[in-house]
Short mmCIF file of C-alpha atoms in Angstrom, two decimals:
data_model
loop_
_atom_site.label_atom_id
_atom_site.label_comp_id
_atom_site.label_asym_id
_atom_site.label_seq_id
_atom_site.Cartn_x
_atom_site.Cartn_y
_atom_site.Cartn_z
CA UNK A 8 4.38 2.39 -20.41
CA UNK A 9 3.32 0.62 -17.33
CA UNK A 10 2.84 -3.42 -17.04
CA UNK A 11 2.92 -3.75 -13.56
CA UNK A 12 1.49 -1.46 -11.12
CA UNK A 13 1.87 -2.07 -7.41
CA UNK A 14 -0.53 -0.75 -4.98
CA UNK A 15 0.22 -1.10 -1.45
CA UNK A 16 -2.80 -1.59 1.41
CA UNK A 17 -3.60 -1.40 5.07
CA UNK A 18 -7.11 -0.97 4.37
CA UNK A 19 -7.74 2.70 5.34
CA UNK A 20 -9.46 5.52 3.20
CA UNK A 21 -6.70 7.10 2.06
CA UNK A 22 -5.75 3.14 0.32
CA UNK A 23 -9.42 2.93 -1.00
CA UNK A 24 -8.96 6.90 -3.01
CA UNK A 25 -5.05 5.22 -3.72
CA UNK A 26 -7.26 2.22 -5.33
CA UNK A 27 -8.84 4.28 -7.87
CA UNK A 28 -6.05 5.70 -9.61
CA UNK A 29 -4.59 2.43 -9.68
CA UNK A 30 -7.25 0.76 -11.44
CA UNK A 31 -7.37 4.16 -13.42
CA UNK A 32 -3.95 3.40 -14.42
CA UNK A 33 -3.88 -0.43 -14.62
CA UNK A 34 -6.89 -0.60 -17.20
CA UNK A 35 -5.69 2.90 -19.48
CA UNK A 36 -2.17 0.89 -19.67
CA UNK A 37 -3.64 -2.82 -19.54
CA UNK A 38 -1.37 -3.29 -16.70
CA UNK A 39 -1.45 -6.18 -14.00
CA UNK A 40 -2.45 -4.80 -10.79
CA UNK A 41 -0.17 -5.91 -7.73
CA UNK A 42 -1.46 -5.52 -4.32
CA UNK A 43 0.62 -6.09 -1.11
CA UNK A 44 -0.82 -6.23 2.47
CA UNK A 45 2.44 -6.08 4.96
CA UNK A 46 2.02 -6.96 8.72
CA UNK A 47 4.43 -4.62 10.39
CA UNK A 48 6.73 -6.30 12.21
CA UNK A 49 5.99 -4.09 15.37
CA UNK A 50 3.53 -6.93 15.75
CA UNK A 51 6.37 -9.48 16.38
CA UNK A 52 8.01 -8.77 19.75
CA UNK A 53 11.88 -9.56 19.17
CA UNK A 54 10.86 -11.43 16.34
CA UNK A 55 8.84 -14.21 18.11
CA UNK A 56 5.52 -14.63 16.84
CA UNK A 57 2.44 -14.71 19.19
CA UNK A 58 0.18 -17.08 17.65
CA UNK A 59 -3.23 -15.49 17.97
CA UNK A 60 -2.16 -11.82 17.82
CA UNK A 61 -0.48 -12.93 14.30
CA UNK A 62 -3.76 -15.15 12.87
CA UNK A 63 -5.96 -12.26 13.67
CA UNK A 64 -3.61 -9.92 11.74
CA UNK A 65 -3.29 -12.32 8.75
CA UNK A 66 -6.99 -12.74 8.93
CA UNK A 67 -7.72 -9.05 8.18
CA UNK A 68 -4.96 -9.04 6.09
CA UNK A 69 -6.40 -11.55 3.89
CA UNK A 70 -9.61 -9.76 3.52
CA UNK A 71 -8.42 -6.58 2.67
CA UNK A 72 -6.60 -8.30 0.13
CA UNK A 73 -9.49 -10.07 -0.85
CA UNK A 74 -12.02 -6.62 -0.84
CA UNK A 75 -9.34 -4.93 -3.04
CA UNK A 76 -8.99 -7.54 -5.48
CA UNK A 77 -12.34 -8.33 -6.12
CA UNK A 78 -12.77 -4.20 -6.56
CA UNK A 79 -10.11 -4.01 -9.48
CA UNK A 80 -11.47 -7.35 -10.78
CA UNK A 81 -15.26 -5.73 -10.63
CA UNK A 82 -13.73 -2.52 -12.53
CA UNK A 83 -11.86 -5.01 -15.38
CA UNK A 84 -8.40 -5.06 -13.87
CA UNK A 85 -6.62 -8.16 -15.60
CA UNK A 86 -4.80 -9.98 -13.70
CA UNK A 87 -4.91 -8.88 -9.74
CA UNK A 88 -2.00 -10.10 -7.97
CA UNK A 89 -2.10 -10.86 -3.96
CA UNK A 90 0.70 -10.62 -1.36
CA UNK A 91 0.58 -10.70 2.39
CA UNK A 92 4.50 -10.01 3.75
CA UNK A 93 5.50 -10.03 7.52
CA UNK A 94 7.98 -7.40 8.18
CA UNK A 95 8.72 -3.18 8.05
CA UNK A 96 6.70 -1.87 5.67
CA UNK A 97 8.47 0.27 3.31
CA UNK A 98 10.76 -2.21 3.36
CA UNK A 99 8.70 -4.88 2.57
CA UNK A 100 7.20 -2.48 -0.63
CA UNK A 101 10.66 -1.61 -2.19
CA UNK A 102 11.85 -5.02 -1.98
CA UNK A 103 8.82 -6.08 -3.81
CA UNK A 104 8.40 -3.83 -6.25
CA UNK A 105 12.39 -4.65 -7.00
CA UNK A 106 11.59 -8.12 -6.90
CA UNK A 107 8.17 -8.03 -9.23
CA UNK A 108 9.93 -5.48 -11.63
CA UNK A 109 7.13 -3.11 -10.67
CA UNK A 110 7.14 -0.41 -13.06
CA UNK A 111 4.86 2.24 -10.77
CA UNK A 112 3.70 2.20 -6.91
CA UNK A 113 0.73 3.78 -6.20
CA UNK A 114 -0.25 4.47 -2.47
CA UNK A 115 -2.42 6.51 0.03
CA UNK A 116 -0.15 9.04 2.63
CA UNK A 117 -1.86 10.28 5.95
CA UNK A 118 -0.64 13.57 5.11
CA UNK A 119 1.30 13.92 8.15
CA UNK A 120 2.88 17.00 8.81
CA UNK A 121 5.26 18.92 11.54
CA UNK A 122 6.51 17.08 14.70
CA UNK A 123 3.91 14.13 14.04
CA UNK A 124 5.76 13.30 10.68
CA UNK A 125 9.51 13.93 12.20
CA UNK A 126 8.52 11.52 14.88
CA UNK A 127 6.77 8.97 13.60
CA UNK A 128 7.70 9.08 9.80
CA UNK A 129 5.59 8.29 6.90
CA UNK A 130 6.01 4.71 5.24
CA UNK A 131 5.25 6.57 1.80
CA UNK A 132 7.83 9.24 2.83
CA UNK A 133 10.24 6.39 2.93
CA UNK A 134 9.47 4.91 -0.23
CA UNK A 135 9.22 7.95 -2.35
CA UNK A 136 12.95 8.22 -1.08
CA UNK A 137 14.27 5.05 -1.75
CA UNK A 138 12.09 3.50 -4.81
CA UNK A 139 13.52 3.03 -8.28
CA UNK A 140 9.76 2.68 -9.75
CA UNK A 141 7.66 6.43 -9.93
CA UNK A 142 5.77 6.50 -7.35
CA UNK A 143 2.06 8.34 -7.13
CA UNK A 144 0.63 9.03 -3.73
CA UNK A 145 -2.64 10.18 -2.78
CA UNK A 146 -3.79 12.48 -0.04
CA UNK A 147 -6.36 11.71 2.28
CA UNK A 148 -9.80 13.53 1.37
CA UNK A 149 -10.42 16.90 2.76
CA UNK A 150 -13.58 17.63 3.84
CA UNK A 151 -15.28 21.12 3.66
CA UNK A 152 -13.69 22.98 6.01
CA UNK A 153 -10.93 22.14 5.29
CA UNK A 154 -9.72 19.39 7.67
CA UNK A 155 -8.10 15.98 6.75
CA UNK A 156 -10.52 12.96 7.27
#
């Protein structure tokens, strides 16, 4: 049903719980595991790069990449595919998956909520919208009381 599954990164919790059902999903269907690392282009002012600012971005960029890879790889995923894209996020994910003919996305949401959410907007949000490909998202982990970590 699936042969390629894309996860999306930025490193964070809720992308390490996202990384489990991925690899859940990517071994049950023997799919090839995509995962994308975008710089947001917030990073860029008016689309000039600032040398430094960008390396060090690329730099953790790369290892994230690298840490989830060699995760999926650990767990049997077969193959693990690495991207690092410069631009708006869910941009940068939909055009991917469209380009990759990524048959599911599966990606970590901060659970934003109220004004925060209306404000700010939610990357996942967006591509739940706008993707052709299913998408599963994953909430961050509630501890006991209750409260998002």
């Amino acid at each position: 049903m699936y042969e390629r599954i894309l996860l999306p990164t930025d490193g964070s919790e809720t992308t390490a719980r996202a990384l489990e059902h991925a690899i859940d999903l990517a071994n049950q269907y023997d799919a090839a595991l995509h995962v994308l690392y975008v710089i947001d282009k917030a990073v860029f002012a008016g689309d000039v790069e600032t040398g430094p600012i960008v390396e060090q971005f690329e730099t953790v960029g790369d290892s994230v990449l690298e840490d989830v890879s060699g995760e999926a790889a650990r767990a049997g995923v077969e193959p693990v595919i690495t991207t690092l894209e410069r631009g708006s996020p869910h941009t940068k994910i939909l055009e991917y998956a469209e380009g990759q003919g990524i048959d599911m996305i599966v990606m970590g949401t901060h659970g934003r909520t109220g004004l925060d959410r209306y404000l700010i907007g939610s990357v996942a949000e967006k591509v739940v919208r706008l993707s052709d490909a299913p998408v599963l998202t994953v909430r961050q982990a509630e501890d006991v009381s209750g409260d998002e970590r």
